[in-house]
Coordinates of C-alpha atoms in Angstrom, one line a residue:
X1 CA -43.2 153.7 44.7
X2 CA -41.8 151.8 47.7
X3 CA -40.2 154.0 50.3
X4 CA -38.1 153.0 53.3
X5 CA -40.5 153.0 56.2
X6 CA -39.6 155.7 58.7
X7 CA -40.6 155.5 62.3
X8 CA -44.3 156.2 62.7
X9 CA -45.3 159.2 64.8
X10 CA -48.2 158.1 67.0
X11 CA -50.4 160.9 68.2
X12 CA -50.0 159.8 71.8
X13 CA -46.2 159.6 71.7
X14 CA -44.6 162.1 74.0
X15 CA -40.9 162.6 74.4
X16 CA -40.2 162.9 78.1
X17 CA -36.4 163.3 78.2
X18 CA -33.3 164.0 76.2
X19 CA -32.6 160.2 76.2
X20 CA -35.9 159.5 74.6
X21 CA -35.3 162.3 72.0
X22 CA -31.9 160.8 71.2
X23 CA -33.4 157.3 70.9
X24 CA -36.1 158.6 68.6
X25 CA -33.5 160.3 66.5
X26 CA -31.4 157.2 66.2
X27 CA -34.4 155.2 65.2
X28 CA -35.1 157.6 62.4
X29 CA -31.4 157.6 61.3
X30 CA -31.2 153.8 61.4
X31 CA -33.9 153.6 58.7
X32 CA -32.0 156.0 56.4
X33 CA -29.4 155.0 53.9
X34 CA -26.9 157.8 53.1
X35 CA -25.9 156.0 49.9
X36 CA -29.4 155.8 48.6
X37 CA -30.0 158.1 45.6
X38 CA -32.3 160.9 46.5
X39 CA -33.7 163.6 44.2
X40 CA -34.3 166.8 46.1
X41 CA -36.8 169.2 44.5
X42 CA -37.0 172.8 45.8
X43 CA -40.5 173.7 46.8
X44 CA -39.7 177.3 47.9
X45 CA -42.0 180.0 46.8
X46 CA -39.9 180.9 43.7
X47 CA -39.6 177.4 42.5
X48 CA -43.3 176.7 43.2
X49 CA -44.2 179.6 41.0
X50 CA -42.0 178.2 38.3
X51 CA -43.6 174.8 38.3
X52 CA -41.6 172.6 40.7
X53 CA -44.7 170.6 41.8
X54 CA -45.0 169.4 38.2
X55 CA -41.3 168.5 38.2
X56 CA -41.5 166.4 41.4
X57 CA -44.6 164.7 40.2
X58 CA -43.0 163.8 36.9
X59 CA -39.9 162.5 38.7
X60 CA -42.1 160.3 40.9
X61 CA -43.9 158.8 38.0
X62 CA -40.7 158.3 35.9
X63 CA -38.9 156.6 38.8
X64 CA -41.8 154.3 39.4
X65 CA -41.8 153.2 35.8
X66 CA -38.0 152.8 35.6
X67 CA -37.9 149.4 37.2
X68 CA -35.3 150.0 39.9
X69 CA -34.4 147.2 42.3
X70 CA -36.2 147.8 45.6
X71 CA -33.1 148.2 47.7
X72 CA -31.8 151.0 45.5
X73 CA -35.1 152.7 44.8
X74 CA -34.4 156.4 44.5
X75 CA -36.3 158.7 46.9
X76 CA -37.9 162.1 46.3
X77 CA -37.8 164.8 48.8
X78 CA -39.3 168.3 48.6
X79 CA -37.7 171.0 50.7
X80 CA -37.8 174.7 51.3
X81 CA -36.0 177.3 49.2
X82 CA -32.4 176.5 48.1
X83 CA -31.7 180.2 47.7
X84 CA -30.7 180.3 44.1
X85 CA -34.1 181.7 43.1
X86 CA -33.2 183.0 39.6
X87 CA -32.3 179.5 38.5
X88 CA -35.4 177.6 39.6
X89 CA -36.9 175.1 39.6
X90 CA -33.9 173.5 41.3
X91 CA -33.1 169.8 41.6
X92 CA -30.3 168.2 43.5
X93 CA -29.4 164.6 43.2
X94 CA -27.8 163.0 46.2
X95 CA -25.4 161.4 47.1
X96 CA -23.6 162.8 44.0
X97 CA -24.4 166.4 44.8
X98 CA -25.4 167.2 41.2
X99 CA -27.1 170.5 40.8
X100 CA -29.7 171.0 38.0
X101 CA -31.2 174.3 37.2
X102 CA -34.4 175.5 35.4
X103 CA -35.7 172.0 35.4
X104 CA -39.0 171.2 33.7
X105 CA -41.3 168.3 34.0
X106 CA -40.2 167.1 30.6
X107 CA -36.7 166.7 31.9
X108 CA -37.6 164.0 34.4
X109 CA -37.1 161.1 32.0
X110 CA -33.6 162.2 31.1
X111 CA -32.6 162.8 34.7
X112 CA -33.8 159.3 35.7
X113 CA -32.2 157.5 32.7
X114 CA -28.9 159.4 32.6
X115 CA -28.2 160.2 36.3
X116 CA -30.1 157.7 38.4
X117 CA -29.5 154.7 36.1
X118 CA -26.1 155.5 34.6
X119 CA -24.7 157.9 37.2
X120 CA -23.9 160.5 34.7
X121 CA -24.9 164.2 34.7
X122 CA -27.3 165.8 32.3
X123 CA -25.0 168.4 30.8
X124 CA -27.7 170.8 29.5
X125 CA -29.2 171.2 33.0
X126 CA -26.0 172.2 34.7
X127 CA -25.2 175.7 35.9
X128 CA -22.8 177.7 33.7
X129 CA -20.6 180.3 35.3
X130 CA -21.6 183.7 33.8
X131 CA -17.9 184.7 33.5
X132 CA -16.2 181.6 32.3
X133 CA -19.2 180.0 30.6
X134 CA -18.0 176.6 31.9
X135 CA -20.5 174.2 33.3
X136 CA -20.3 173.3 37.0
X137 CA -21.8 170.0 38.0
X138 CA -21.7 170.0 41.8
X139 CA -23.7 172.2 44.1
X140 CA -20.7 172.7 46.4
X141 CA -18.5 174.0 43.6
X142 CA -20.9 176.7 42.4
X143 CA -19.6 180.1 43.5
X144 CA -23.1 181.1 44.7
X145 CA -23.0 178.3 47.3
X146 CA -19.2 177.8 47.6
X147 CA -18.5 181.2 49.2
X148 CA -21.4 181.2 51.6
X149 CA -21.3 180.1 55.3
X150 CA -24.7 178.7 56.1
X151 CA -25.6 178.7 59.8
X152 CA -29.2 179.8 60.0
X153 CA -29.9 178.2 56.6
X154 CA -28.1 175.0 57.4
X155 CA -31.1 172.8 57.2
X156 CA -33.0 174.6 54.5
X157 CA -32.9 172.7 51.2
X158 CA -32.0 169.5 53.1
X159 CA -35.0 168.8 55.3
X160 CA -38.7 168.4 54.5
X161 CA -40.2 171.3 56.5
X162 CA -43.5 169.4 56.9
X163 CA -42.0 166.3 58.6
X164 CA -40.6 166.9 62.1
X165 CA -38.8 163.5 61.9
X166 CA -36.6 164.9 59.1
X167 CA -35.7 167.9 61.3
X168 CA -35.0 165.7 64.3
X169 CA -32.8 163.5 62.2
X170 CA -30.8 166.6 61.2
X171 CA -30.3 167.5 64.9
X172 CA -33.4 169.6 65.5
X173 CA -34.4 170.2 69.1
X174 CA -31.1 168.9 70.4
X175 CA -30.3 172.5 71.6
X176 CA -33.6 172.7 73.4
X177 CA -33.0 169.4 75.2
X178 CA -29.5 170.6 76.2
X179 CA -30.8 174.0 77.4
X180 CA -33.6 172.5 79.5
X181 CA -31.6 169.6 81.0
X182 CA -28.1 171.0 81.3
X183 CA -28.4 174.8 81.7
X184 CA -30.2 177.1 84.1
X185 CA -32.3 179.9 82.6
X186 CA -29.6 182.3 83.6
X187 CA -26.9 180.2 81.9
X188 CA -28.9 180.2 78.7
X189 CA -29.1 184.0 78.8
X190 CA -25.4 184.2 79.5
X191 CA -24.7 182.0 76.4
X192 CA -26.7 184.4 74.2
X193 CA -24.9 187.4 75.7
X194 CA -21.5 185.9 75.2
X195 CA -22.3 185.0 71.6
X196 CA -22.6 188.6 70.8
X197 CA -25.8 188.0 68.8
X198 CA -27.4 191.3 67.7
X199 CA -31.0 191.5 66.5
X200 CA -31.3 190.6 62.8
X201 CA -34.4 192.7 62.3
X202 CA -32.4 195.8 61.6
X203 CA -31.8 197.7 64.9
X204 CA -28.9 195.4 65.9
X205 CA -29.6 195.6 69.6
X206 CA -27.7 192.9 71.6
X207 CA -30.2 190.1 72.0
X208 CA -28.7 188.8 75.3
X209 CA -28.9 192.3 76.8
X210 CA -32.5 192.5 75.8
X211 CA -33.3 189.2 77.5
X212 CA -31.4 190.2 80.6
X213 CA -33.4 193.5 80.8
X214 CA -36.6 191.6 80.5
X215 CA -35.6 189.4 83.5
X216 CA -34.9 192.5 85.5
X217 CA -38.3 194.0 84.5
X218 CA -40.1 190.8 85.6
X219 CA -38.4 190.9 89.0
X220 CA -39.3 194.6 89.3
X221 CA -42.9 194.6 88.0
X222 CA -43.9 191.0 88.0
X223 CA -45.2 188.8 85.1
X224 CA -46.5 187.5 82.9
X225 CA -43.8 187.9 80.2
X226 CA -44.3 187.3 76.5
X227 CA -41.9 186.3 73.7
X228 CA -42.9 187.5 70.2
X229 CA -41.5 186.6 66.8
X230 CA -41.6 189.4 64.2
X231 CA -42.3 187.8 60.9
X232 CA -43.8 190.9 59.3
X233 CA -41.2 191.2 56.6
X234 CA -42.2 194.1 54.4
X235 CA -39.1 195.4 52.7
X236 CA -39.3 195.4 48.9
X237 CA -37.2 192.6 47.5
X238 CA -36.6 191.0 51.0
X239 CA -37.6 187.3 51.6
X240 CA -35.1 186.1 54.2
X241 CA -37.6 185.6 57.0
X242 CA -40.2 184.1 54.7
X243 CA -37.7 181.5 53.5
X244 CA -36.7 180.5 57.1
X245 CA -40.3 180.1 58.2
X246 CA -41.1 178.1 55.0
X247 CA -38.0 176.0 54.9
X248 CA -37.1 175.4 58.6
X249 CA -40.0 176.4 60.8
X250 CA -38.7 174.2 63.6
X251 CA -35.6 176.4 64.0
X252 CA -37.8 179.3 64.8
X253 CA -40.0 177.4 67.2
X254 CA -36.9 175.9 68.9
X255 CA -35.4 179.3 69.4
X256 CA -38.6 180.7 70.8
X257 CA -39.0 177.7 73.2
X258 CA -35.4 178.2 74.4
X259 CA -36.0 181.9 74.9
X260 CA -39.3 181.2 76.8
X261 CA -37.4 178.8 79.1
X262 CA -34.8 181.4 79.8
X263 CA -37.3 184.0 80.6
X264 CA -40.0 182.0 82.4
X265 CA -42.5 182.7 79.7
X266 CA -45.5 180.5 79.0
X267 CA -47.1 182.2 75.9
X268 CA -45.5 183.3 72.7
X269 CA -46.8 184.8 69.4
X270 CA -45.6 184.7 65.8
X271 CA -46.7 187.7 63.9
X272 CA -46.7 186.8 60.2
X273 CA -48.0 188.9 57.3
X274 CA -51.0 187.2 55.6
X275 CA -49.1 187.4 52.2
X276 CA -47.0 184.5 53.4
X277 CA -49.5 181.6 53.3
X278 CA -46.9 178.9 52.8
X279 CA -44.9 180.1 55.8
X280 CA -48.1 180.2 57.9
X281 CA -49.0 176.7 56.7
X282 CA -45.6 175.2 57.5
X283 CA -45.5 176.9 60.9
X284 CA -48.9 175.5 61.9
X285 CA -47.9 172.0 60.8
X286 CA -44.6 172.3 62.6
X287 CA -46.3 173.4 65.9
X288 CA -48.9 170.6 65.7
X289 CA -46.1 168.0 65.2
X290 CA -44.0 169.5 68.0
X291 CA -47.0 169.5 70.3
X292 CA -47.7 165.8 69.5
X293 CA -44.2 164.9 70.5
X294 CA -44.1 166.9 73.7
X295 CA -41.7 169.5 72.4
X296 CA -44.3 172.3 72.6
X297 CA -47.2 172.9 74.9
X298 CA -47.5 171.3 78.3
X299 CA -44.7 169.5 80.2
X300 CA -42.1 170.0 77.4
X301 CA -39.6 167.2 77.4
X302 CA -41.0 166.0 80.7
X303 CA -39.5 168.9 82.5
X304 CA -42.8 170.3 83.8
X305 CA -42.3 173.5 81.8
X306 CA -45.3 174.7 79.8
X307 CA -45.1 177.0 76.8
X308 CA -47.2 177.4 73.7
X309 CA -47.3 179.7 70.6
X310 CA -50.1 181.4 68.7
X311 CA -49.8 182.7 65.1
X312 CA -51.3 186.1 64.3
X313 CA -51.7 187.2 60.7
X314 CA -50.8 190.7 59.9
X315 CA -52.6 192.6 57.2
X316 CA -49.4 193.6 55.4
X317 CA -48.8 197.1 56.7
X318 CA -45.1 198.0 56.6
X319 CA -45.2 200.0 59.8
X320 CA -46.3 196.9 61.7
X321 CA -42.8 195.6 61.5
X322 CA -42.0 198.4 64.0
X323 CA -42.1 196.9 67.6
X324 CA -44.8 199.1 69.2
X325 CA -47.0 199.1 66.1
X326 CA -46.7 195.3 66.0
X327 CA -47.8 195.1 69.7
X328 CA -50.7 197.3 69.0
X329 CA -51.8 195.2 66.1
X330 CA -51.4 192.0 68.2
X331 CA -53.7 193.6 70.8
X332 CA -56.4 193.9 68.2
X333 CA -56.1 197.6 67.3
X334 CA -54.9 199.5 64.3
X335 CA -51.2 199.0 64.0
X336 CA -49.8 202.4 64.9
X337 CA -46.6 203.1 66.7
X338 CA -46.5 204.7 70.1
X339 CA -43.8 206.8 71.9
X340 CA -41.1 204.7 73.4
X341 CA -40.8 206.4 76.7
X342 CA -40.6 203.0 78.3
X343 CA -38.8 200.1 76.6
X344 CA -40.9 197.1 75.4
X345 CA -38.9 194.7 77.7
X346 CA -40.6 196.6 80.5
X347 CA -44.0 197.5 79.0
X348 CA -44.6 195.6 75.7
X349 CA -47.6 193.5 74.8
X350 CA -50.6 194.4 77.0
X351 CA -48.2 196.5 79.0
X352 CA -46.3 193.5 80.2
X353 CA -42.5 192.7 79.8
X354 CA -42.0 191.4 76.3
X355 CA -39.1 190.2 74.3
X356 CA -39.5 190.8 70.5
X357 CA -37.0 189.3 68.1
X358 CA -37.3 188.7 64.4
X359 CA -37.4 185.3 62.6
X360 CA -33.7 185.2 61.9
X361 CA -32.7 186.1 65.4
X362 CA -34.8 183.3 66.9
X363 CA -33.4 180.9 64.4
X364 CA -29.9 181.7 65.5
X365 CA -30.5 180.8 69.1
X366 CA -30.5 176.9 68.8
X367 CA -27.2 176.9 67.0
X368 CA -25.7 179.1 69.8
X369 CA -26.8 176.7 72.5
X370 CA -25.8 173.7 70.4
X371 CA -22.3 174.8 69.4
X372 CA -21.6 177.2 72.1
X373 CA -21.2 180.9 72.5
X374 CA -17.5 180.9 71.8
X375 CA -18.0 179.1 68.5
X376 CA -20.6 181.6 67.4
X377 CA -18.6 184.6 68.5
X378 CA -15.7 183.3 66.5
X379 CA -17.6 184.0 63.3
X380 CA -17.8 187.5 61.9
X381 CA -16.2 190.5 63.6
X382 CA -16.0 191.4 67.3
X383 CA -18.9 193.9 67.2
X384 CA -21.0 191.9 64.7
X385 CA -20.7 188.2 65.3
X386 CA -22.2 185.3 63.5
X387 CA -23.6 185.4 60.0
X388 CA -26.3 187.4 58.2
X389 CA -28.8 186.3 55.6
X390 CA -29.3 188.7 52.6
X391 CA -31.7 188.7 49.8
X392 CA -29.5 189.6 46.8
X393 CA -31.5 191.1 44.0
X394 CA -31.3 193.7 41.2
X395 CA -28.7 194.0 38.5
X396 CA -26.7 190.9 39.4
X397 CA -26.2 187.6 37.7
X398 CA -27.0 185.3 40.6
X399 CA -30.2 186.5 42.3
X400 CA -31.2 184.7 45.5
X401 CA -30.7 184.2 49.2
X402 CA -27.1 184.3 50.6
X403 CA -25.7 183.8 54.1
X404 CA -22.3 185.1 54.8
X405 CA -20.1 185.9 57.9
X406 CA -20.4 189.4 59.3
X407 CA -17.6 191.7 58.1
X408 CA -17.3 190.2 54.6
X409 CA -16.4 192.9 52.0
X410 CA -19.4 194.1 50.0
X411 CA -17.7 193.3 46.7
X412 CA -17.3 189.7 47.6
X413 CA -21.0 189.3 47.9
X414 CA -21.7 191.1 44.7
X415 CA -18.9 189.8 42.5
X416 CA -18.1 186.3 43.8
X417 CA -21.4 185.1 45.2
X418 CA -23.6 187.2 43.0
X419 CA -21.5 186.7 39.9
X420 CA -21.3 190.5 39.2
X421 CA -23.4 192.7 37.1
X422 CA -24.6 191.3 33.7
X423 CA -22.2 192.5 31.0
X424 CA -19.3 192.4 33.4
X425 CA -19.2 196.1 34.2
X426 CA -18.8 197.4 37.8
X427 CA -22.0 197.9 39.8
X428 CA -23.0 201.5 40.3
X429 CA -24.4 201.3 43.9
X430 CA -26.0 198.9 46.3
X431 CA -29.0 199.7 48.4
X432 CA -28.8 197.9 51.8
X433 CA -31.3 197.9 54.5
X434 CA -34.5 198.1 52.5
X435 CA -36.4 201.3 51.7
X436 CA -35.1 203.0 54.8
X437 CA -31.5 202.0 54.1
X438 CA -29.0 203.8 52.0
X439 CA -27.1 203.5 48.7
X440 CA -23.4 202.5 48.9
X441 CA -21.4 203.5 45.8
X442 CA -18.9 201.3 44.0
X443 CA -16.0 203.4 45.5
X444 CA -16.9 201.8 48.8
X445 CA -17.0 198.3 47.4
X446 CA -14.6 197.1 50.1
X447 CA -16.7 198.3 53.0
X448 CA -17.2 195.5 55.6
X449 CA -20.8 194.3 55.7
X450 CA -21.6 194.5 59.4
X451 CA -23.8 196.7 61.6
X452 CA -21.3 199.4 62.4
X453 CA -19.5 199.7 59.1
X454 CA -22.7 200.0 57.1
X455 CA -24.0 202.7 59.5
X456 CA -20.7 204.6 59.2
X457 CA -21.1 204.5 55.4
X458 CA -24.6 206.1 55.8
X459 CA -26.6 203.0 55.2
X460 CA -27.7 200.2 57.5
X461 CA -28.0 196.5 57.9
X462 CA -31.8 196.5 58.1
X463 CA -33.4 193.2 57.8
X464 CA -31.0 192.2 55.0
X465 CA -32.3 193.5 51.7
X466 CA -29.5 194.1 49.2
X467 CA -30.4 195.7 45.8
X468 CA -27.7 196.0 43.2
X469 CA -27.8 198.8 40.7
X470 CA -25.9 199.4 37.5
X471 CA -25.1 202.5 35.3
X472 CA -28.7 202.5 33.9
X473 CA -30.2 203.1 37.4
X474 CA -30.9 206.8 38.2
X475 CA -30.3 207.6 41.8
X476 CA -33.0 210.4 41.8
X477 CA -35.5 207.9 40.5
X478 CA -34.4 205.2 43.0
X479 CA -34.7 207.6 45.9
X480 CA -38.1 208.7 44.7
X481 CA -39.2 205.1 44.4
X482 CA -38.3 204.3 48.0
X483 CA -39.9 207.5 49.3
X484 CA -43.1 206.8 47.4
X485 CA -43.2 203.4 49.1
X486 CA -42.7 204.9 52.6
X487 CA -45.2 207.6 51.9
X488 CA -47.8 205.0 51.1
X489 CA -46.9 202.9 54.1
X490 CA -46.7 205.7 56.6
X491 CA -49.5 205.3 59.2
X492 CA -49.8 209.1 59.3
X493 CA -49.8 209.4 63.1
X494 CA -47.0 212.0 63.3
X495 CA -46.6 215.1 61.2
X496 CA -42.9 214.9 60.2
X497 CA -43.5 211.5 58.6
X498 CA -47.0 212.2 57.2
X499 CA -46.2 215.5 55.5
X500 CA -42.4 215.5 55.4
X501 CA -41.9 212.3 53.4
X502 CA -44.6 213.4 50.9
X503 CA -42.9 216.8 50.5
X504 CA -39.5 215.1 49.9
X505 CA -41.0 212.8 47.3
X506 CA -42.6 215.9 45.5
X507 CA -39.2 217.6 45.4
X508 CA -37.6 214.6 43.9
X509 CA -40.4 214.4 41.3
X510 CA -39.5 218.0 40.4
X511 CA -35.8 217.2 40.0
X512 CA -36.6 214.2 37.7
X513 CA -38.4 216.7 35.4
X514 CA -35.3 218.9 35.1
X515 CA -36.7 221.6 37.4
X516 CA -35.7 222.9 40.8
X517 CA -32.5 224.6 42.0
X518 CA -29.4 224.1 44.0
X519 CA -31.2 225.8 46.9
X520 CA -34.0 223.2 46.6
X521 CA -31.4 220.5 47.0
X522 CA -30.2 222.2 50.2
X523 CA -33.8 222.6 51.4
X524 CA -34.3 218.9 50.7
X525 CA -31.4 218.0 52.9
X526 CA -32.6 220.3 55.7
X527 CA -36.1 218.7 55.5
X528 CA -34.6 215.2 55.6
X529 CA -32.7 216.1 58.8
X530 CA -35.9 217.5 60.4
X531 CA -37.8 214.3 59.6
X532 CA -35.1 212.2 61.1
X533 CA -35.2 214.2 64.3
X534 CA -38.9 214.6 64.7
X535 CA -40.6 211.4 63.6
X536 CA -42.3 209.2 66.1
X537 CA -40.9 205.8 65.0
X538 CA -38.2 204.3 62.9
X539 CA -40.2 204.4 59.7
X540 CA -40.1 208.1 59.6
X541 CA -36.7 208.4 61.3
X542 CA -35.0 206.4 58.7
X543 CA -37.1 207.4 55.6
X544 CA -34.7 210.1 54.5
X545 CA -31.8 207.7 54.3
X546 CA -32.1 206.9 50.6
X547 CA -32.1 210.7 49.8
X548 CA -29.2 211.5 52.2
X549 CA -26.9 208.8 50.8
X550 CA -27.6 209.4 47.2
X551 CA -27.1 213.1 47.5
X552 CA -23.9 212.4 49.5
X553 CA -22.4 210.0 47.0
X554 CA -24.0 211.1 43.7
X555 CA -24.5 214.9 44.1
X556 CA -23.2 215.5 40.6
X557 CA -26.1 213.3 39.2
X558 CA -28.6 215.4 41.1
X559 CA -27.0 218.6 39.7
X560 CA -27.1 217.2 36.2
X561 CA -30.9 216.9 36.5
X562 CA -31.3 220.4 38.1
X563 CA -28.8 222.5 36.2
X564 CA -28.4 220.7 32.8
X565 CA -31.9 219.1 32.6
X566 CA -30.1 215.8 31.9
X567 CA -30.5 212.3 33.4
X568 CA -27.1 210.7 33.1
X569 CA -28.6 207.2 33.5
X570 CA -31.2 207.8 30.8
X571 CA -34.1 207.0 33.1
X572 CA -36.1 210.1 33.8
X573 CA -38.6 210.3 30.9
X574 CA -38.9 214.1 30.8
X575 CA -35.2 214.4 30.2
X576 CA -34.3 211.8 27.6
X577 CA -34.8 211.1 23.9
X578 CA -34.3 207.7 22.2
X579 CA -32.5 207.6 18.8
X580 CA -31.1 204.9 16.5
X581 CA -27.6 205.0 15.3
X582 CA -27.9 204.2 11.5
X583 CA -24.3 202.9 11.4
X584 CA -25.0 200.3 14.1
X585 CA -28.5 199.4 13.1
X586 CA -28.7 196.1 11.1
X587 CA -32.4 196.4 10.4
X588 CA -33.2 193.2 12.4
X589 CA -36.6 194.8 13.3
X590 CA -36.6 193.6 16.9
X591 CA -37.1 197.1 18.2
X592 CA -40.0 197.8 15.7
X593 CA -41.8 194.6 16.5
X594 CA -41.7 195.2 20.2
X595 CA -42.4 198.9 20.2
X596 CA -45.9 199.4 21.9
X597 CA -46.4 202.8 20.1
X598 CA -45.4 201.4 16.6
X599 CA -43.3 204.5 16.3
X600 CA -40.1 202.8 14.9
X601 CA -40.0 202.9 11.1
X602 CA -37.7 201.2 8.6
X603 CA -37.3 198.3 6.2
X604 CA -35.8 194.9 7.0
X605 CA -31.9 195.0 6.8
X606 CA -31.9 198.8 6.6
X607 CA -31.4 201.4 9.3
X608 CA -34.5 202.2 11.3
X609 CA -35.5 205.5 12.9
X610 CA -37.7 206.6 15.9
X611 CA -40.6 209.1 15.5
X612 CA -39.7 211.0 18.6
X613 CA -43.0 212.9 18.8
X614 CA -44.8 209.5 19.2
X615 CA -42.3 207.9 21.5
X616 CA -43.3 207.4 25.1
X617 CA -39.7 206.6 26.2
X618 CA -40.6 203.2 27.7
X619 CA -37.1 201.8 26.8
X620 CA -38.4 198.6 25.3
X621 CA -36.4 199.3 22.1
X622 CA -33.2 199.7 24.1
X623 CA -33.8 196.5 26.0
X624 CA -34.4 194.5 22.8
X625 CA -31.6 195.9 20.6
X626 CA -28.6 193.5 20.4
X627 CA -26.3 195.8 18.5
X628 CA -26.3 198.8 20.8
X629 CA -27.9 200.8 18.0
X630 CA -30.6 202.4 20.2
X631 CA -29.1 205.2 22.2
X632 CA -30.4 207.5 24.9
X633 CA -29.6 211.2 24.7

């Protein structure tokens, strides 16, 4: 298939000034036709797993056979994750803005014949609103996208992450050029301070203040200084950082280079868990391309400033997301935390001043420099500026990655962007902040989603995980799940975390079996407080949060387990029994066919019954029944 020829990227080409960068960008843009039909296929991890490579290949072959005139030959572009992961593989047709979901390779011919040749949508591939059941053709009109404000994710889903020319055409590295040619290092730090950016890794420490403290430490103790990107994303259900690294790796690199310029740093590190092979691949390609253009490495943009980055693969230990454990791992030792008697900006990597920010924080820096601190500070709320990327998962219609301004009410994320809980009933609770976060009940649905408001509610921002629960989720079971995760991920270095978290999980196990007492519940709370106070690092210090918040907001549910031997959500196996209501049962046999124990008896079109002595209470019958005949008691 003939493609418009973009500017070649000679290996020897080095961009030596902002004027040369702008000229290169204009050359790329001059070869692009905004009116040219382009089919964009999501190649994020979720869509790749659902077969998007077959979709893009089928589209290429079908377009090549369709006999288009050369001047209007449609293009194919593969991009990073579009965010709407539960609907993948995703395809967007430009310039119409048509959004197709759950596309298969077999749909290619219809897309080409109907949309590219006739300019009409393929109705059956359009998204349907779960509430109105009405199809929505345009991406910008779909509530999942319509109510977001994409700042960090602005280029993801639009640019090819493996082609730096696409990023430069979209405005990439303009902020770097501006910083290095128009601003002093001190002015760069002032812009970051004024923007109000707080670390997106979870702690929410002011980024500008961290950078300023590092400069003071360098003056006091001398260099070298290091900048480090924390890409060790380990929260269950969280994939924000992975998506940014996969879909717009140059935003991360550009942010780090700007930070290095501000701090006088010449060596940076990106710590990425080895489970993110696509992110690592895209980062390596992006760094190679940036080096070849003179945007990374020696004499960046002809300014005489040298800075390079090295990638380190983490082995997937959750604790290595903690700053001191990450530094220890980078130094080649077992990733264990160390006491923070001295801050890492003074003694970080190899005992030298170090600035550690996570992926999302670094990706925010270019847009702050490009659009200005005042613009950025105008988004969100005064104490939490800008936007935040969340991975919205769990019992919600629209699962995926969302970016919203800080301070937005929680219910707007769940109900408007997420489309609410399947079935239309209110959500029961939302876990924010990952396994160390807390559960926010429906009664606090209007809480503002920002650092301070979430902390006040007993939860936290964390790195941005957001898990929605409905009435069939048991809070005792949920708290036990997160504690089990933290128990397994604890490095074991300090006693409160090593033994305390295990004991808390054991107590929750007891409750789920209908055992324990009210005094045990009080002892659990006392133990949680002791672990918070005595743990060495944030993993142990925040581990009790799921317990503390669920007991605070759902104490009655805990008491039902302990005093009544009853699980109100119908989850804890030792406390429930499955039965079939003969008046509601139609004898469709779906439950019997799917029962792994074959313990459901009955004839077709006649009421069935469950042999309770054989039932293992897996819940498959309940999930398969369409007539609400299967009941939990």
